[in-house]
Amino acid sequence: MAARRTRGMTGGSDLSRATVARATAIAELLRYECSILLELYRKKESFTADVTVTESRLVSVPPPSSQLETRDKLWCLHSALLQCRSFLERAITKEEEQLGGGKKGDYETQRKMVKERLSLLLINTGELLKTAGGVMILTPSSEGLELDGPTILFELKLWVYRIFEEVDYWTKTAITTLQALPSVIAKERARTTRVRSTRSARR
Amino acid sequence: MVCARVLQLLALACLGSALPARVEADYYLMVVPQSPVLEMGTNFTATCVIINTSEVTADDLYWTLAGTTVPKEQYTKINGSALNVTVPITSEKTEWLMCKCKKKTTLFFIHNEGKLIHGIDLKKGYVPGKPENLSCEAVQQKQYISTTFSCEWQTVGSQTATVPTSYTLYTAVLPGSGQPYSVTTQKNRTQVKLGDTFPHYMTLEVWVEAHNKLGKIESEHLKEDSGWFVKTDPPSDVKVFSEKSFPTSLLINWTHLIPTIRLKLTYRIRYRQNGTQNWTPVPLGDTASDIKSFRLQDLQPYQVYEIQVSCKNAKEGHGYWSDWSTIVTKRTPEARPTSKPDLWRVIAEGDGKNERRVQFICKDPVLANGRIVSFDIKIQDPKDKVKNGSLEWKNIPRSSQGKITDLKQIDLADQKSVRVYINATNSVGKSDEASLFILAKARESELAPVEELKVFPHRGQLWLEWKPPNSTKLVSEYVVEWVGGAQIDWQKEKRNTTHTAIKGHLDKFVCYNVSVYPIYSGWIGKPARKEAYLEQGAPLEAPIVRLHKAGRNQATLNWTEISQGSRRGFITNYTIFYTSGTEVHNITVPANTASYTLTSLSGNTKYDTWVKASTIGGSKISFNHSFTTLRYAPGEMEFIVVGVSLGFLFIVVMTMLLCVYKKDVIKENFWPQIPDPGESTIGNWSPDYPLKADTPRENGLSGISVLDMDVCDGKCVFEEDKASLSLKKGKYLSEEHSSGIGGSSCMSSPRQSVSDSDEGGDMADTTASTVQYSSVVPAPPSGYKGQTPNSQPQQALFSRSESTQPLLDCEENPDVLQQEGSRQSQRSPPRPPRFTDGADPAGIAEQQELLEPLDFCPLGEDSEQATPVDGQAADWLPAAAPLSSYMPQLGGYRPQ
């Protein structure tokens, strides 16, 4: 395998396309890993199929509408994923506080993996957002979030389960949104280029 | 340059205030800079500063490097209290650069000698080289890719122990704003942990920084998709299935732990027949997609195949190929044999005359496509074919041992030909027929053999080369047959083959008889044969050497031939070694020699000898055999004996010849002329004494009697004569004449002188006028004894000579005679001193006188001649007288 060594960066359009593809792939992988995490959690907590969580969302960001511009879609997605990570981190902390940490089982490994994969996805959505000209969200907005979580153990477990479900949901949303992005970015970039060239001509 | 000088001065200015109080108190010299790390190949300048004293100036200072004084040419005096030195950094060793003060006799120097020295340790090293060939990989761990990221690189440049180079591996996950993962090592490989999960689909930027005290440098950055570094495990649970309805196909299934969503994989498959070395790869295009099963096709039926699968990241150019999975073996289903069985024959002498014993043998078809269970054979006489076209097939089960089946053995008349047909059967069906013709013996030579057959080993195989037969008939194929020991095997080659290798198993060190048979449309041609070894080694046995025949300077050695099984190669030569203890000689003789004669050996010497049998693969030395050469060569002793004998004989003959031809000289020397008393004209002047009756007979022989007579004999003779004389007195008195010369010294004895012969008497008569001589003639003991009838001892006769010859000198000069006598006595030592036995001195004197003429008495032949006629002396003498040796003397003296 011939090693390709470079210090230069590829062109902007390539980066965008590659970043979208990469973000999509990571989102798909996150969804797969998240499903495993849910499976492991259900197995761990002996949750049967009749155990369901409420329909209401933990994340306070509305799903990105198709009517929104790409930048806004990406902003919504990115914000939602940031809140997901916050919830996930909090859930992990609460679980370790309540149930004891230090375990190195499959569940714990998967949980850690999901959290890190989510972080990688966030890096990519952030890159996309930056490419799309959106405003970077430096810290997740915790306003109105139920980050403290319940104190009753059963409720805590359901809360954790809800968080995992929320991550799974937003991962699916991310996949859908990202899969719709490349063409949009290409079109928008083309439109932007045309506008700029028109303006240049006018000048 | 000026700037550097200014900086140096500034440093020196600061030095005074910067130096610790302790240093100020303890030392008067200070070297700056302290603890420098220097790059190899550069020049280094240090400054020695004098502090806290004015007793010492810069002129008093000098530098040493590693104990050696630095030449003054390298010094630079800055001022009265500072001295620079510049030294090239050429050695990797850490060295001390010392600033010292010259010895002085001042009180200050004596009190502060230990404080007038200061030094710095020069640490040397190299600027780190740029690491090259960085490569990293992330391996599979169960269903994940491990977060342990392993990298290795090639270091460049040198480093020293005092200035080691460290390497820090950096791995950044892109995009991302976090700090790159890093780990530092002294080696050229390390591992770094990339968080809690492998960053699939992210970009990894990897580089290595080499750094030491002299600097740092980064390698080229490796920036690739994380999947580019992945090396997965081979597919697990690889299974192979055979389906009876598809004898040329196998189905492969496998799984992989890595989920496709994590890493898409591509696969490669390879297979080979069991026992072969070369793998056959399945084209990558057939397995490029993400598959989990594959069907191998166009395989051989009933063959065991080995199959392996490998995988890598499906993204083109990404990832490393995994190792191959463990080998899975599977046999393809059976099918009908698709080639003919391999039929051959072995021909030996038959029991009967003009008959051959033909053994038909065969091997399974090359494409047996299953397990051959039996063969069907049919043997047909071509002449019978017309009569009986369809003979019955005979079914023969396949041999359970080995690959060759003995089909049938027949006794075939030399003039007959047969054709044999066989086919092979497996569980699915029968093969096509194979056939072979056995020609009449006389016609075998009609089918020409191959030409210029060569058999030689090459790369572990026996190779054959030949030229096609010089024949108008077309060769359809060749059969290469090889026989080693009791094993026989063969292989068939195509008609255009002119060189091939024996494909069957061959043992090393075994002699194979390799034959190439041209086959003319089923008719077997005349073979060409060669012997060959796959590999030759040293013989297992050595020849046994024995002495066949030994001589004085040569020895013939015989040695045994090494048995065929123990040769393990073609004997190239024998080397004969032999030594007598000091130097070992060797002689090399050809392989077909079994005897050799060593020459130029020393006689009567023990030799050790041994023989070395050599092949191109080694040699074997026999045991020592010792032999001793003979003292004499055969015939040498006989030659010596014969030679000596001949020499002796020659001497004898020569002596005899000398005696014969020089008898006169001998006689003259040994038997000088003695006047013959018989010829004396002296009469018998002593008539009182009777003369011997046979006195006249004595003639020339009287001298002989004198020599052998001893005193006793003489006395006896006197007594005897006294008795006998009375009987013969008459005759002698009348015939003999005394010499009558009383004055002769010889006749001084009062004894009676007796005449020697009758003839002498006669002659005396004729020469009566001549002067008489006396002669003392003692008779020989034997001869004269024989003349007397009794055995009484004879008395010496003293007769007066009547010879006309003049007296001998001795008679006239007794002194001279005496001297001569003594000389003669010296010449003849064996002669006993018989005359010394006399009792009275007068007698001795008389005998002495008698002895003198005795020396000159002729003896030997004359006496021997006289001896036989002793008995007939009287009758024989007249005839014998002329033979006397004294006769010439008589004549010689007569004129006197």
PDB file of C-alpha atoms in Angstrom, chain B residues 582-738:
ATOM      1  CA  THR B 582      57.592 -40.926   8.157  1.00  0.00           C
ATOM      2  CA  GLU B 583      56.148 -39.749   4.927  1.00  0.00           C
ATOM      3  CA  VAL B 584      52.799 -40.817   3.528  1.00  0.00           C
ATOM      4  CA  HIS B 585      52.792 -41.433  -0.195  1.00  0.00           C
ATOM      5  CA  ASN B 586      49.674 -41.682  -2.236  1.00  0.00           C
ATOM      6  CA  ILE B 587      48.884 -42.900  -5.675  1.00  0.00           C
ATOM      7  CA  THR B 588      45.579 -42.426  -7.441  1.00  0.00           C
ATOM      8  CA  VAL B 589      44.430 -45.110  -9.791  1.00  0.00           C
ATOM      9  CA  PRO B 590      41.325 -45.352 -11.958  1.00  0.00           C
ATOM     10  CA  ALA B 591      38.096 -46.802 -10.656  1.00  0.00           C
ATOM     11  CA  ASN B 592      38.394 -49.944 -12.720  1.00  0.00           C
ATOM     12  CA  THR B 593      41.586 -50.937 -10.940  1.00  0.00           C
ATOM     13  CA  ALA B 594      41.589 -53.515  -8.207  1.00  0.00           C
ATOM     14  CA  SER B 595      45.287 -54.171  -7.954  1.00  0.00           C
ATOM     15  CA  TYR B 596      48.385 -52.059  -7.939  1.00  0.00           C
ATOM     16  CA  THR B 597      52.087 -52.658  -7.530  1.00  0.00           C
ATOM     17  CA  LEU B 598      53.886 -50.223  -5.314  1.00  0.00           C
ATOM     18  CA  THR B 599      57.414 -49.645  -6.449  1.00  0.00           C
ATOM     19  CA  SER B 600      60.478 -47.925  -5.063  1.00  0.00           C
ATOM     20  CA  LEU B 601      59.913 -49.431  -1.655  1.00  0.00           C
ATOM     21  CA  SER B 602      62.694 -50.003   0.802  1.00  0.00           C
ATOM     22  CA  GLY B 603      63.741 -53.556   1.493  1.00  0.00           C
ATOM     23  CA  ASN B 604      63.034 -55.218   4.793  1.00  0.00           C
ATOM     24  CA  THR B 605      60.729 -52.361   5.836  1.00  0.00           C
ATOM     25  CA  LYS B 606      57.314 -52.467   7.374  1.00  0.00           C
ATOM     26  CA  TYR B 607      54.759 -50.516   5.422  1.00  0.00           C
ATOM     27  CA  ASP B 608      51.231 -49.460   6.364  1.00  0.00           C
ATOM     28  CA  THR B 609      48.898 -49.116   3.475  1.00  0.00           C
ATOM     29  CA  TRP B 610      45.266 -48.202   2.998  1.00  0.00           C
ATOM     30  CA  VAL B 611      43.023 -47.456   0.083  1.00  0.00           C
ATOM     31  CA  LYS B 612      40.546 -44.638  -0.291  1.00  0.00           C
ATOM     32  CA  ALA B 613      37.584 -45.165  -2.575  1.00  0.00           C
ATOM     33  CA  SER B 614      36.204 -41.874  -3.850  1.00  0.00           C
ATOM     34  CA  THR B 615      33.005 -40.758  -5.444  1.00  0.00           C
ATOM     35  CA  ILE B 616      32.131 -37.196  -6.279  1.00  0.00           C
ATOM     36  CA  GLY B 617      30.158 -37.179  -3.064  1.00  0.00           C
ATOM     37  CA  GLY B 618      32.967 -38.220  -0.761  1.00  0.00           C
ATOM     38  CA  SER B 619      35.327 -40.995   0.003  1.00  0.00           C
ATOM     39  CA  LYS B 620      35.839 -43.887   2.368  1.00  0.00           C
ATOM     40  CA  ILE B 621      39.155 -45.063   3.685  1.00  0.00           C
ATOM     41  CA  SER B 622      39.890 -48.704   4.274  1.00  0.00           C
ATOM     42  CA  PHE B 623      41.518 -50.163   7.321  1.00  0.00           C
ATOM     43  CA  ASN B 624      45.260 -50.222   7.493  1.00  0.00           C
ATOM     44  CA  HIS B 625      47.041 -53.182   6.094  1.00  0.00           C
ATOM     45  CA  SER B 626      50.637 -53.717   7.055  1.00  0.00           C
ATOM     46  CA  PHE B 627      53.269 -55.674   5.218  1.00  0.00           C
ATOM     47  CA  THR B 628      57.006 -55.961   5.292  1.00  0.00           C
ATOM     48  CA  THR B 629      59.133 -55.970   2.217  1.00  0.00           C
ATOM     49  CA  LEU B 630      61.660 -58.755   1.719  1.00  0.00           C
ATOM     50  CA  ARG B 631      65.310 -58.436   2.703  1.00  0.00           C
ATOM     51  CA  TYR B 632      66.386 -59.781  -0.662  1.00  0.00           C
ATOM     52  CA  ALA B 633      64.629 -59.650  -3.906  1.00  0.00           C
ATOM     53  CA  PRO B 634      63.543 -62.986  -5.315  1.00  0.00           C
ATOM     54  CA  GLY B 635      66.554 -64.477  -7.167  1.00  0.00           C
ATOM     55  CA  GLU B 636      68.955 -62.039  -5.593  1.00  0.00           C
ATOM     56  CA  MET B 637      70.286 -64.647  -3.194  1.00  0.00           C
ATOM     57  CA  GLU B 638      70.628 -67.167  -5.992  1.00  0.00           C
ATOM     58  CA  PHE B 639      72.421 -64.567  -8.030  1.00  0.00           C
ATOM     59  CA  ILE B 640      74.862 -63.895  -5.217  1.00  0.00           C
ATOM     60  CA  VAL B 641      75.530 -67.586  -4.651  1.00  0.00           C
ATOM     61  CA  VAL B 642      75.965 -68.251  -8.325  1.00  0.00           C
ATOM     62  CA  GLY B 643      78.152 -65.197  -8.684  1.00  0.00           C
ATOM     63  CA  VAL B 644      80.347 -66.139  -5.803  1.00  0.00           C
ATOM     64  CA  SER B 645      80.564 -69.680  -7.055  1.00  0.00           C
ATOM     65  CA  LEU B 646      81.422 -68.539 -10.496  1.00  0.00           C
ATOM     66  CA  GLY B 647      84.016 -66.185  -9.077  1.00  0.00           C
ATOM     67  CA  PHE B 648      85.520 -68.924  -7.067  1.00  0.00           C
ATOM     68  CA  LEU B 649      85.483 -71.222  -9.998  1.00  0.00           C
ATOM     69  CA  PHE B 650      87.078 -68.549 -12.083  1.00  0.00           C
ATOM     70  CA  ILE B 651      89.808 -68.084  -9.551  1.00  0.00           C
ATOM     71  CA  VAL B 652      90.377 -71.811  -9.375  1.00  0.00           C
ATOM     72  CA  VAL B 653      90.454 -72.099 -13.107  1.00  0.00           C
ATOM     73  CA  MET B 654      92.715 -69.152 -13.407  1.00  0.00           C
ATOM     74  CA  THR B 655      94.984 -70.615 -10.784  1.00  0.00           C
ATOM     75  CA  MET B 656      95.055 -73.878 -12.571  1.00  0.00           C
ATOM     76  CA  LEU B 657      95.706 -72.233 -15.857  1.00  0.00           C
ATOM     77  CA  LEU B 658      98.406 -70.202 -14.221  1.00  0.00           C
ATOM     78  CA  CYS B 659      99.871 -73.337 -12.846  1.00  0.00           C
ATOM     79  CA  VAL B 660      99.691 -75.007 -16.181  1.00  0.00           C
ATOM     80  CA  TYR B 661     101.061 -72.196 -18.228  1.00  0.00           C
ATOM     81  CA  LYS B 662     103.487 -70.863 -15.688  1.00  0.00           C
ATOM     82  CA  LYS B 663     104.558 -74.115 -14.227  1.00  0.00           C
ATOM     83  CA  ASP B 664     108.116 -73.474 -15.197  1.00  0.00           C
ATOM     84  CA  VAL B 665     108.173 -70.242 -13.288  1.00  0.00           C
ATOM     85  CA  ILE B 666     106.438 -71.852 -10.364  1.00  0.00           C
ATOM     86  CA  LYS B 667     108.719 -74.737 -10.490  1.00  0.00           C
ATOM     87  CA  GLU B 668     111.668 -72.468 -10.660  1.00  0.00           C
ATOM     88  CA  ASN B 669     110.391 -70.483  -7.668  1.00  0.00           C
ATOM     89  CA  PHE B 670     109.207 -73.279  -5.546  1.00  0.00           C
ATOM     90  CA  TRP B 671     111.327 -76.151  -6.673  1.00  0.00           C
ATOM     91  CA  PRO B 672     114.651 -74.753  -7.634  1.00  0.00           C
ATOM     92  CA  GLN B 673     117.048 -76.877  -9.595  1.00  0.00           C
ATOM     93  CA  ILE B 674     118.747 -79.317  -7.478  1.00  0.00           C
ATOM     94  CA  PRO B 675     121.608 -81.182  -8.910  1.00  0.00           C
ATOM     95  CA  ASP B 676     120.602 -84.656  -9.565  1.00  0.00           C
ATOM     96  CA  PRO B 677     122.777 -86.889  -7.633  1.00  0.00           C
ATOM     97  CA  GLY B 678     121.847 -89.565 -10.014  1.00  0.00           C
ATOM     98  CA  GLU B 679     123.672 -87.769 -12.636  1.00  0.00           C
ATOM     99  CA  SER B 680     126.595 -87.172 -10.437  1.00  0.00           C
ATOM    100  CA  THR B 681     129.803 -88.764 -11.447  1.00  0.00           C
ATOM    101  CA  ILE B 682     130.849 -89.167  -7.891  1.00  0.00           C
ATOM    102  CA  GLY B 683     131.292 -92.712  -7.048  1.00  0.00           C
ATOM    103  CA  ASN B 684     130.286 -94.492  -4.041  1.00  0.00           C
ATOM    104  CA  TRP B 685     132.950 -93.237  -1.782  1.00  0.00           C
ATOM    105  CA  SER B 686     131.623 -95.036   1.200  1.00  0.00           C
ATOM    106  CA  PRO B 687     131.664 -98.670   0.342  1.00  0.00           C
ATOM    107  CA  ASP B 688     131.287 -99.642   3.964  1.00  0.00           C
ATOM    108  CA  TYR B 689     127.687 -98.906   3.738  1.00  0.00           C
ATOM    109  CA  PRO B 690     125.462-101.001   1.625  1.00  0.00           C
ATOM    110  CA  LEU B 691     123.405 -99.098  -0.826  1.00  0.00           C
ATOM    111  CA  LYS B 692     119.782 -99.356  -1.227  1.00  0.00           C
ATOM    112  CA  ALA B 693     118.768-101.813  -3.852  1.00  0.00           C
ATOM    113  CA  ASP B 694     116.412 -99.359  -5.483  1.00  0.00           C
ATOM    114  CA  THR B 695     118.533 -96.303  -5.234  1.00  0.00           C
ATOM    115  CA  PRO B 696     119.042 -95.965  -8.980  1.00  0.00           C
ATOM    116  CA  ARG B 697     115.372 -95.737  -9.376  1.00  0.00           C
ATOM    117  CA  GLU B 698     115.220 -92.505  -7.452  1.00  0.00           C
ATOM    118  CA  ASN B 699     116.754 -90.435 -10.199  1.00  0.00           C
ATOM    119  CA  GLY B 700     114.877 -87.118 -10.395  1.00  0.00           C
ATOM    120  CA  LEU B 701     112.445 -87.935  -7.614  1.00  0.00           C
ATOM    121  CA  SER B 702     114.945 -87.957  -4.850  1.00  0.00           C
ATOM    122  CA  GLY B 703     114.250 -84.376  -3.981  1.00  0.00           C
ATOM    123  CA  ILE B 704     110.603 -85.099  -3.152  1.00  0.00           C
ATOM    124  CA  SER B 705     111.638 -87.651  -0.654  1.00  0.00           C
ATOM    125  CA  VAL B 706     113.913 -85.240   1.000  1.00  0.00           C
ATOM    126  CA  LEU B 707     111.148 -82.672   1.657  1.00  0.00           C
ATOM    127  CA  ASP B 708     108.800 -85.026   3.408  1.00  0.00           C
ATOM    128  CA  MET B 709     111.220 -86.811   5.449  1.00  0.00           C
ATOM    129  CA  ASP B 710     111.776 -86.170   9.048  1.00  0.00           C
ATOM    130  CA  VAL B 711     114.621 -86.966  11.261  1.00  0.00           C
ATOM    131  CA  CYS B 712     113.041 -90.029  12.548  1.00  0.00           C
ATOM    132  CA  ASP B 713     112.402 -91.200   9.103  1.00  0.00           C
ATOM    133  CA  GLY B 714     115.902 -90.555   8.276  1.00  0.00           C
ATOM    134  CA  LYS B 715     117.092 -92.554  11.116  1.00  0.00           C
ATOM    135  CA  CYS B 716     114.698 -95.321  10.265  1.00  0.00           C
ATOM    136  CA  VAL B 717     115.915 -95.255   6.772  1.00  0.00           C
ATOM    137  CA  PHE B 718     119.366 -95.699   7.985  1.00  0.00           C
ATOM    138  CA  GLU B 719     118.352 -98.633   9.985  1.00  0.00           C
ATOM    139  CA  GLU B 720     116.252-100.038   7.215  1.00  0.00           C
ATOM    140  CA  ASP B 721     119.030 -99.554   4.800  1.00  0.00           C
ATOM    141  CA  LYS B 722     121.281-101.347   7.072  1.00  0.00           C
ATOM    142  CA  ALA B 723     119.061-104.318   6.781  1.00  0.00           C
ATOM    143  CA  SER B 724     118.285-103.996   3.171  1.00  0.00           C
ATOM    144  CA  LEU B 725     121.652-103.094   2.050  1.00  0.00           C
ATOM    145  CA  SER B 726     122.908-106.434   2.942  1.00  0.00           C
ATOM    146  CA  LEU B 727     120.507-107.923   0.478  1.00  0.00           C
ATOM    147  CA  LYS B 728     121.357-105.502  -2.297  1.00  0.00           C
ATOM    148  CA  LYS B 729     124.892-104.887  -1.470  1.00  0.00           C
ATOM    149  CA  GLY B 730     126.283-106.757  -4.290  1.00  0.00           C
ATOM    150  CA  LYS B 731     124.517-104.910  -6.955  1.00  0.00           C
ATOM    151  CA  TYR B 732     124.942-101.474  -5.569  1.00  0.00           C
ATOM    152  CA  LEU B 733     128.459-101.932  -4.685  1.00  0.00           C
ATOM    153  CA  SER B 734     129.249-102.869  -8.184  1.00  0.00           C
ATOM    154  CA  GLU B 735     127.238-100.236  -9.901  1.00  0.00           C
ATOM    155  CA  GLU B 736     127.110 -97.166  -7.677  1.00  0.00           C
ATOM    156  CA  HIS B 737     129.769 -94.607  -7.405  1.00  0.00           C
ATOM    157  CA  SER B 738     130.596 -92.530  -4.532  1.00  0.00           C
TER     158      SER B 738
END
